[in-house]
XYZ file of C-alpha atoms in Angstrom:
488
model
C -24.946 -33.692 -43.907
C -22.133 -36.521 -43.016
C -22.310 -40.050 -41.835
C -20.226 -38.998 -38.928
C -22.158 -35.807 -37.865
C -24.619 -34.565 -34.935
C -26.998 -33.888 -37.526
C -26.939 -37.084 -39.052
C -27.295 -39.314 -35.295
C -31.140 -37.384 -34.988
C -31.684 -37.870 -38.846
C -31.711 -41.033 -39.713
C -33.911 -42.263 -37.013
C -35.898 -39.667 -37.042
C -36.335 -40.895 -41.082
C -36.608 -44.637 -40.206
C -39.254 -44.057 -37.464
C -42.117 -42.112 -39.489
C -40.795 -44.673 -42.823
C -41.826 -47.649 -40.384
C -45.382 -45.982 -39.444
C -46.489 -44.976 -42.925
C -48.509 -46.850 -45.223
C -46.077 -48.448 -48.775
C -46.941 -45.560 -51.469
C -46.326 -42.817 -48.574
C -43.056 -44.329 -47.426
C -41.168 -43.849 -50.786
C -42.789 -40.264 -51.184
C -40.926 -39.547 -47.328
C -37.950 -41.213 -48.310
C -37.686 -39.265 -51.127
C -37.932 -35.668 -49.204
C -35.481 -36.949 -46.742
C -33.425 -37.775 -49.247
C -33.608 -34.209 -51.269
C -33.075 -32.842 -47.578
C -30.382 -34.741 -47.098
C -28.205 -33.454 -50.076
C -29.553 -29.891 -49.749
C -27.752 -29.707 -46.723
C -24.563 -29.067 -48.453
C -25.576 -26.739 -51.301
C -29.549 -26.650 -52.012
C -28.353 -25.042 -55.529
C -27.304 -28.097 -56.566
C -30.330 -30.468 -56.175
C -31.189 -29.112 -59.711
C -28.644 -31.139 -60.656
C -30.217 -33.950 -59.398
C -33.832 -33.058 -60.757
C -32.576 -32.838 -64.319
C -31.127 -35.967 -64.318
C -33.935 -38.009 -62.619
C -36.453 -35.797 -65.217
C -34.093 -36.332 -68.739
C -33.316 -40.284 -67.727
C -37.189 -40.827 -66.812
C -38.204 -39.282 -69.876
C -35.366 -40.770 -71.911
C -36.459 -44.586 -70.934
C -40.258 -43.776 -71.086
C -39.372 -42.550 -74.938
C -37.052 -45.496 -75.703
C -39.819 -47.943 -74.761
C -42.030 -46.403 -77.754
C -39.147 -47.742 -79.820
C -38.993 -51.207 -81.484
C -35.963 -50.199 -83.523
C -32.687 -50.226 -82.174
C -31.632 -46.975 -83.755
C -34.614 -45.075 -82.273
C -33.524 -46.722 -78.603
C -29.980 -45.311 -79.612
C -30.709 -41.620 -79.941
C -32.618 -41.051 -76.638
C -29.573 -42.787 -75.507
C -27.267 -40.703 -76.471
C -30.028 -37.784 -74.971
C -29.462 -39.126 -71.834
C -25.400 -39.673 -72.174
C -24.780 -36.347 -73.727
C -27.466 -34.290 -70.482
C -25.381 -36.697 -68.008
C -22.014 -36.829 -69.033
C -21.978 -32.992 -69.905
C -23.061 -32.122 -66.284
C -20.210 -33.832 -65.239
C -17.691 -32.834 -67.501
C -18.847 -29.083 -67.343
C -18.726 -28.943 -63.240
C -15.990 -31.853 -62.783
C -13.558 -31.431 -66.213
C -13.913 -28.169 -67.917
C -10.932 -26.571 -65.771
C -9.034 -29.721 -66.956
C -10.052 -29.241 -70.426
C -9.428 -25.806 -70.206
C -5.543 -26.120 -68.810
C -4.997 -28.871 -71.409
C -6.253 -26.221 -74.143
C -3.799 -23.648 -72.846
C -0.847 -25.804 -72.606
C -1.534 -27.359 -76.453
C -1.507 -23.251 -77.151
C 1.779 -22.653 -75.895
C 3.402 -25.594 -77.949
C 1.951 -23.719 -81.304
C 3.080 -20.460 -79.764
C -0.601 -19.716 -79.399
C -2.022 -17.936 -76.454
C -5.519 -19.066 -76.106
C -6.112 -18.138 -72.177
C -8.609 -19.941 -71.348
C -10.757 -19.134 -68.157
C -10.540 -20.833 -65.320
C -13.931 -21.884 -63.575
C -14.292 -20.829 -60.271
C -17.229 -23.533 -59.359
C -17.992 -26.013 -56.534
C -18.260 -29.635 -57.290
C -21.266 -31.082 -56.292
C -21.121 -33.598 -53.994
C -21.986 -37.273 -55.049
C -22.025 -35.976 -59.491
C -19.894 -39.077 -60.345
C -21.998 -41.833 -58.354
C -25.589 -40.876 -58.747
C -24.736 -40.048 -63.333
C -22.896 -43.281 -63.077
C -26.161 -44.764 -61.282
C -28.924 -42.875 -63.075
C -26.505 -43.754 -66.892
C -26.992 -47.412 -65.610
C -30.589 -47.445 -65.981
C -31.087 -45.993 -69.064
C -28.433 -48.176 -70.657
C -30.421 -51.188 -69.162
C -33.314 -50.012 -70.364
C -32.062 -49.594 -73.932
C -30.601 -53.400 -74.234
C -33.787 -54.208 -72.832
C -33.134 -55.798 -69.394
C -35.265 -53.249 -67.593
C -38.430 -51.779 -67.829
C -38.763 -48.348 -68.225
C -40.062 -47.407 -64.432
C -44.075 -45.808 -64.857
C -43.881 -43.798 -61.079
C -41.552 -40.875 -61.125
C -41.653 -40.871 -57.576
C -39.815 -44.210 -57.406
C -37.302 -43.646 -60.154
C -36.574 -40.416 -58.367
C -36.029 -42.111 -54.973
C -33.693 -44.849 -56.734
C -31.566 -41.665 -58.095
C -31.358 -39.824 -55.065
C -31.454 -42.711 -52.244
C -29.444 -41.054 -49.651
C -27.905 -43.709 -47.773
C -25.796 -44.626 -50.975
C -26.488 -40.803 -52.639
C -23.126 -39.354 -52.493
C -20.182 -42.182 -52.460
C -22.136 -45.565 -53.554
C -22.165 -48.137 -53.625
C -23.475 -47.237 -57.222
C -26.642 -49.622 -57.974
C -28.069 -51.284 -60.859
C -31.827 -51.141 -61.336
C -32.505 -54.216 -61.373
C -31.489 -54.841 -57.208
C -32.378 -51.382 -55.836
C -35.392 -50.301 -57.758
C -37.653 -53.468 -56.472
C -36.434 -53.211 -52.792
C -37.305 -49.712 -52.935
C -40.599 -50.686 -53.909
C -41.147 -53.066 -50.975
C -43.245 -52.082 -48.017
C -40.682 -51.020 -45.228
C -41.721 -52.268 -41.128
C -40.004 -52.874 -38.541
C -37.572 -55.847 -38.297
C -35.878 -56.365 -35.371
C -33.288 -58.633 -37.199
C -32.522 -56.393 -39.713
C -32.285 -53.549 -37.882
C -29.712 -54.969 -35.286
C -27.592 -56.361 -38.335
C -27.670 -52.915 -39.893
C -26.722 -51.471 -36.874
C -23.946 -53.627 -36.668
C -22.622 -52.482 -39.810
C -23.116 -48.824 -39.088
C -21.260 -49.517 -35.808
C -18.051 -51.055 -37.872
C -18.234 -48.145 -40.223
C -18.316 -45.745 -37.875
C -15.183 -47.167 -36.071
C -13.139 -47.664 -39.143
C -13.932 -43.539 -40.233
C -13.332 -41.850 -37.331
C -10.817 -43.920 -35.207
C -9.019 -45.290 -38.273
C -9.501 -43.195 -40.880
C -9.232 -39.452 -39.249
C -6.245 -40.425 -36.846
C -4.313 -41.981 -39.997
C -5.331 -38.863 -41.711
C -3.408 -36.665 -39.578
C -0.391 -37.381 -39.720
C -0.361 -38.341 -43.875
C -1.945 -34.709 -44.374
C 1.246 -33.061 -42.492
C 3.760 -35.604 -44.217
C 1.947 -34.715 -48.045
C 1.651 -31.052 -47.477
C 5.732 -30.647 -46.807
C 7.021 -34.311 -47.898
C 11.075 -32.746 -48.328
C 10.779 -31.777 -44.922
C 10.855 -35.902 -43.938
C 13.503 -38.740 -44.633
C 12.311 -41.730 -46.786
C 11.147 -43.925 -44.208
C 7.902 -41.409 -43.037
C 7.647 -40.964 -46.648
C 7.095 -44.720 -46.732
C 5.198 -44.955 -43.429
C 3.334 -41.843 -44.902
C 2.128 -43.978 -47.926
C 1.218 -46.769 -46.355
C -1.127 -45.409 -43.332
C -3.296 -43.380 -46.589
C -3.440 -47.084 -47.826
C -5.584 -47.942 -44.989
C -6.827 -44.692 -44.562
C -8.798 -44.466 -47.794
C -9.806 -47.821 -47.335
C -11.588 -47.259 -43.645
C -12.419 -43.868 -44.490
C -14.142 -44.933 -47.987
C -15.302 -48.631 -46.703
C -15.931 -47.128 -43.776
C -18.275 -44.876 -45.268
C -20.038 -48.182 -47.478
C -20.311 -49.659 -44.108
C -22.486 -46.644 -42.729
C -24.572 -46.915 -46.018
C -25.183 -50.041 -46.486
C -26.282 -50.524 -42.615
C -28.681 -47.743 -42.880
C -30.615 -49.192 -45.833
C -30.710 -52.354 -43.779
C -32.482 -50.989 -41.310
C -34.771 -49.499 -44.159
C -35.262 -52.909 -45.316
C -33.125 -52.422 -48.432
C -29.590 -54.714 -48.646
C -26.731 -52.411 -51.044
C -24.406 -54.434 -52.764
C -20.660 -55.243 -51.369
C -18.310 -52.648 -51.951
C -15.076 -54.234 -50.712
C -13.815 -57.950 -50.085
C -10.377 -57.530 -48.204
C -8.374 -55.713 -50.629
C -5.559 -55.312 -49.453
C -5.780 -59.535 -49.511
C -5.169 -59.616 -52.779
C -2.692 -61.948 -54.693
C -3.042 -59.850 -57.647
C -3.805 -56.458 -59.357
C -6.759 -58.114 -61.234
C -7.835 -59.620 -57.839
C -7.403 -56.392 -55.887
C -9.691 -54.807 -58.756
C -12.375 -57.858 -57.955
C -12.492 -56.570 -53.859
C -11.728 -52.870 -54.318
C -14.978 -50.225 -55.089
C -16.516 -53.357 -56.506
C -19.611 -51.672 -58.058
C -17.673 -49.208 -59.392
C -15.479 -51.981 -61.371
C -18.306 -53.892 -62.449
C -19.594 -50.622 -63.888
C -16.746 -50.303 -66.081
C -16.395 -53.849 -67.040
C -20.272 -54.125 -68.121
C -20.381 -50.895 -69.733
C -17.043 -50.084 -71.167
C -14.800 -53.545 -71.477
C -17.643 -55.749 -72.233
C -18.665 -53.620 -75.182
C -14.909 -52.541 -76.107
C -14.915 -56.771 -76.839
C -13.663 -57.907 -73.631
C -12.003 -61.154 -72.852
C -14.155 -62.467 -76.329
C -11.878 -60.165 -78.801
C -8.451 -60.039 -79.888
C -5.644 -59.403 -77.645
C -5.450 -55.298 -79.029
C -9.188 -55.748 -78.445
C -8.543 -56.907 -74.848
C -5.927 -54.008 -74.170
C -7.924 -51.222 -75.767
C -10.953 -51.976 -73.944
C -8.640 -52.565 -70.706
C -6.976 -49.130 -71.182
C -10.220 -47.385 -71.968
C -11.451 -48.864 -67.980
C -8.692 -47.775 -66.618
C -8.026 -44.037 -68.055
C -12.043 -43.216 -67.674
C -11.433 -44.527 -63.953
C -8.570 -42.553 -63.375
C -10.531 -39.389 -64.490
C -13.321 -40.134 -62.657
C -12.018 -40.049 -59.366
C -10.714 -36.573 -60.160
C -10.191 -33.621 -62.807
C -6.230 -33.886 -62.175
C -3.554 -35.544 -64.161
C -2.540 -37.510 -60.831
C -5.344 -39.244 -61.168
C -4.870 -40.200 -65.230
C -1.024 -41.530 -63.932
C -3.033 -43.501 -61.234
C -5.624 -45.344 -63.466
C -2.672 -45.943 -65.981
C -0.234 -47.211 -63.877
C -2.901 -49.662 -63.049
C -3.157 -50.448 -66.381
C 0.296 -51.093 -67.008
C 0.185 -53.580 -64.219
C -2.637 -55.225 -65.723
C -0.258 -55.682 -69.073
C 2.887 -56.372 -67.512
C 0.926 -59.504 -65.255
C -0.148 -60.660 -68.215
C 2.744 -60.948 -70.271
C 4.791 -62.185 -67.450
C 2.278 -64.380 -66.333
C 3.960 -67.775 -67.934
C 7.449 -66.780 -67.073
C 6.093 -66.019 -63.080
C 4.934 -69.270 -63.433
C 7.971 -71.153 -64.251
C 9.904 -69.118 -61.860
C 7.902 -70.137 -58.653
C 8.233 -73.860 -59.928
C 11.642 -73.318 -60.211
C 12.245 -71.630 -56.968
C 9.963 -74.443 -55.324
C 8.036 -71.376 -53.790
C 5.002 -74.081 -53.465
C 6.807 -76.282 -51.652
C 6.522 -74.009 -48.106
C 2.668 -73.932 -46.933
C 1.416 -70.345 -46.887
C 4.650 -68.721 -48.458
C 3.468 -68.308 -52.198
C 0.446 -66.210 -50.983
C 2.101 -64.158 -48.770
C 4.616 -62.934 -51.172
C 1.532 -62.175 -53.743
C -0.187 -60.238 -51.214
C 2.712 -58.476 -50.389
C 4.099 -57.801 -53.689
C 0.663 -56.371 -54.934
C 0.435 -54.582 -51.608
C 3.259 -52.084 -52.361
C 2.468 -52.105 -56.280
C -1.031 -50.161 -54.887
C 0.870 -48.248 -52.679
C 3.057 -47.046 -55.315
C -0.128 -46.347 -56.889
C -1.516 -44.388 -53.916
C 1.095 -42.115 -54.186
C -0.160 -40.511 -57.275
C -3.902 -40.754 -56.017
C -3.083 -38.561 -53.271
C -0.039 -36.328 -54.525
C -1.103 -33.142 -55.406
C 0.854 -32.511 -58.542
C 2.525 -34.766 -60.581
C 5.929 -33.123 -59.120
C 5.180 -33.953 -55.812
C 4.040 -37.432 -57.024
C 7.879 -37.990 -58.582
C 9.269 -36.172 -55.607
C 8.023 -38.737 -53.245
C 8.697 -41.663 -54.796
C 12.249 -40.803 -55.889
C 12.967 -40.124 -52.184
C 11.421 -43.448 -50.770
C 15.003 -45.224 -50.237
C 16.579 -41.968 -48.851
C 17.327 -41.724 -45.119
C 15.295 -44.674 -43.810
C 17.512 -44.301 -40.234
C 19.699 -41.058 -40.426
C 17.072 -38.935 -38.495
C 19.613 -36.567 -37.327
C 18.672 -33.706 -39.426
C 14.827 -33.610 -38.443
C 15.551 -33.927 -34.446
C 15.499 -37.942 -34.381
C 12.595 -40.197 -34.075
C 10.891 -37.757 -31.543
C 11.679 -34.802 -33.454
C 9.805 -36.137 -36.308
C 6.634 -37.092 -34.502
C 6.780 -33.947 -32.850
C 6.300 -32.195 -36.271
C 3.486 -34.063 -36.567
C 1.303 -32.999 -33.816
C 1.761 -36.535 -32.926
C 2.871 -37.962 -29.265
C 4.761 -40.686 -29.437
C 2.033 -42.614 -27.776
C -0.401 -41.583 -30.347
C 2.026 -42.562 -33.112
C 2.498 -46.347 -31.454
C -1.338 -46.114 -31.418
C -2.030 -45.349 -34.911
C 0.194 -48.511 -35.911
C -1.187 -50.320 -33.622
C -4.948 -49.814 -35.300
C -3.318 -50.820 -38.537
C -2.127 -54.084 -37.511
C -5.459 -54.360 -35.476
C -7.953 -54.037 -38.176
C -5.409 -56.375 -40.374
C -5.878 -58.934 -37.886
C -9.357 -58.220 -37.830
C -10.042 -58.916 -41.192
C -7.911 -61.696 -40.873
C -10.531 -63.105 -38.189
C -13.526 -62.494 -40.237
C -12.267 -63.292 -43.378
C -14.919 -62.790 -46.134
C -17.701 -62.411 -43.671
C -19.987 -59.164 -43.061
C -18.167 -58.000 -39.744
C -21.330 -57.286 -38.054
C -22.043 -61.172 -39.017
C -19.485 -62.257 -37.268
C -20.028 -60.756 -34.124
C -23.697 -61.295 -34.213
C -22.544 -65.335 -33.961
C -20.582 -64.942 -30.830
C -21.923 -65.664 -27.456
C -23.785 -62.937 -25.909
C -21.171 -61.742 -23.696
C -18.520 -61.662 -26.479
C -20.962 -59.992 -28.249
C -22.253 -57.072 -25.728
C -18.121 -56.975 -24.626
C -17.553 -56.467 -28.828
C -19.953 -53.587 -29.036
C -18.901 -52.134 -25.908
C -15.099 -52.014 -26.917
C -16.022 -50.412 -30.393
C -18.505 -48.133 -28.138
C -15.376 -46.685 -26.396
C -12.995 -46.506 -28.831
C -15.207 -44.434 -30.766
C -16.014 -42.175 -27.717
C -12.176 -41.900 -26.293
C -10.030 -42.223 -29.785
C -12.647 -40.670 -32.178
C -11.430 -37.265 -33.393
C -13.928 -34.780 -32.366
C -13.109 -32.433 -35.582
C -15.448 -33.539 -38.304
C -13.478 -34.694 -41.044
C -15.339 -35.447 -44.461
C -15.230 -38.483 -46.270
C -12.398 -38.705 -48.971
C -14.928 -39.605 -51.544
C -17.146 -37.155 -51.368
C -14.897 -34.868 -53.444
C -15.608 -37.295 -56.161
């Protein structure tokens, strides 16, 4: 079941209304089975998966509390890592691990063969492991309690507003809220809406109209000079962000009618003045993750410089592979990586250079050659991320430059946007949202958006929801078009 579905708009407050009429202990029980219901609708097979990681990481913490000793703490750790990360790497990696294996035969002139799994991902494996490994490491350095009612951890695992693409939660904000008697607040449940109205908007006007036109240009990319190529590259920019922010939005506002507030997923990204700074307002809790579970204990910003790059590299290759079993998405989180190094070794002789160029002198200019300069890093980046081979990766970007205004070949400008299922009009339009929701942002800055238009006037506010009403209704693409980040 999907955010943007029919099944989903008689759902959810169909879920909210008996939640708000049942007594505390009963409302997480019903939560829970709407929850389970909720992901069975896309495989019911797979909730097992689910069940043996709420029942190994309950048990796991419940044992580890027994334990005074740090090394009895660490083995029903490494229980729970080794149940938790081998579900993931046997239904997410083993095809991965299973090409690499045949392609280090054929250097030894061995032919190993190894089979090739024909399996479904489950939706939602990498966030709800990644949430469920979070408690049990908080529980082993002691900043949580292990939780007593299975019925709560479970719901905390298998929350379905955030279930299947985050944000991913630490115990210590989501189990207590889930705890907390649920009613009715009128407040809340307008502001949630607000947010679920914003999400909405950004997936299926933004997101899905973006997405048809960067799905045509990928699939046959030699078919289309440099400049779609480019175009191309930058609408799945913003696409991926609405569709995946988008999708945060929904989440996020749902709980908050629910009477539970998710964390922030994204701060402007695309604002950034930096690579570390676009990593600070991009899939936030999945960063934060990393960098309290990975860098942090790798030595962090405390250790030596290899320390610091180790630990830094470590972040960004598990990152790259958990957005996918593909080697696109290794490049991706290393290229990152390499940005990371390559700021900071430059970083004094940038420095110089903008005091030498007087670049601080003109108000406004310094930033907006930051933002733009990390802008087209990402988008370099994004190129790899949605490639899908490393060839077509390299074919892309090596043909950026080529053919920006000799159109000839492809039928000229209307040609092109012909081969795109695309009307001209529709084409203007789709830039036009771009530049919309930039100026948007721009507007609300680092404000909740449905924060900002709660504090206009009442008829700025009614004409706000009104507008986003309509453009939903007359530019929303009535073909049901998943989330990108569910197949993660």
């Amino acid at each position: 079941m999907q955010f943007n579905s029919i099944e989903f708009i008689f759902f959810f407050p169909f879920v909210a209304a008996c939640c708000f009429s049942l007594p505390p202990h009963a409302q997480r029980v019903w939560l829970l089975l709407a929850s389970y219901l909720f992901y069975m609708a896309w495989n019911p097979f797979y909730i097992l998966l689910i069940w043996i990681s709420t029942l190994t990481d309950y048990g796991v913490a419940r044992a580890m509390e027994n334990h005074t000793d740090k090394r009895g703490r660490r083995k029903w750790l490494y229980v729970s890592l080794c149940i938790n990360l081998g579900l993931l790497f046997a239904f997410k990696y083993a095809n991965l691990a299973g090409d690499a294996l045949t392609q280090a035969g054929l250097w030894i002139g061995v032919d190993w063969n190894v089979p090739y799994l024909d399996i479904l991902l489950p939706v939602g494996i990498s966030f709800y492991t990644f949430q469920t490994l979070s408690y049990t490491i908080e529980v082993y350095r002691g900043n949580q309690k292990a939780e007593r009612s299975l019925v709560d951890f479970a719901l905390y695992v298998a929350y379905f507003p955030q279930l299947v693409a985050g944000p991913i939660e630490r115990p210590q904000h989501l189990l207590p809220q889930l705890k907390t008697p649920k009613y009715f607040d009128y407040d809340r449940v307008v502001s949630g809406l607000r947010l679920v109205l914003w999400g909405i908007f950004k997936k299926v006007v933004i997101a899905d109209r973006l997405a048809v036109m960067v799905n045509v240009i990928y699939d046959q990319p030699e078919r289309y000079p440099g400049s779609f190529l480019t175009l191309a590259t930058v609408f799945f920019a913003f696409q991926i962000y609405c569709d995946f922010s988008g999708y945060t939005d929904i989440a996020r506002g749902c709980a908050r009618v629910l009477g539970v507030d998710l964390m922030k997923n994204f701060n402007r990204p695309y604002m950034a003045t930096s690579i570390r700074d676009f990593w600070r307002r991009w899939h936030i809790s999945l960063s934060t993750w990393f960098r309290d579970y990975v860098y942090v204990p790798c030595g962090g910003n405390r250790g030596s410089t290899a320390a610091w790059a180790l630990g830094l590299f470590a972040v960004f290759l598990l990152s790259g592979l958990w957005h996918g079993a593909n080697y696109t998405f290794v490049v991706w989180g290393l290229l990152h990586f390499g940005y990371y190094l390559f700021g900071r070794a430059t970083h004094p002789l940038r420095s110089r250079l903008v005091h030498a160029l007087g670049l601080t002198k003109v108000p406004g200019l310094l930033p907006i050659l930051q933002v733009t300069t990390t802008f087209v890093l990402v988008c370099i980046g994004w190129v790899f991320f949605r490639a899908e081979s490393m060839g077509q990766a390299v074919y892309i970007l090596s043909h950026l430059h080529e053919r920006w205004f000799d159109l000839s070949p492809n039928g000229g400008f209307k040609g092109i946007v012909a081969s795109l299922d695309l009307s001209v009009r529709a084409f203007a339009l789709n830039i036009g949202l771009v530049c919309g929701l930039v100026v948007a942002e721009g507007l609300i800055r680092d404000r909740e958006p449905g924060e900002w238009l709660g504090d206009l006037p009442m008829p700025l506010r009614w004409a706000g929801y009104t507008v986003l009403g309509l453009l939903i209704m007359n530019l929303g693409l009535a073909e049901e078009i998943p989330f990108v980040y569910f197949q993660f």
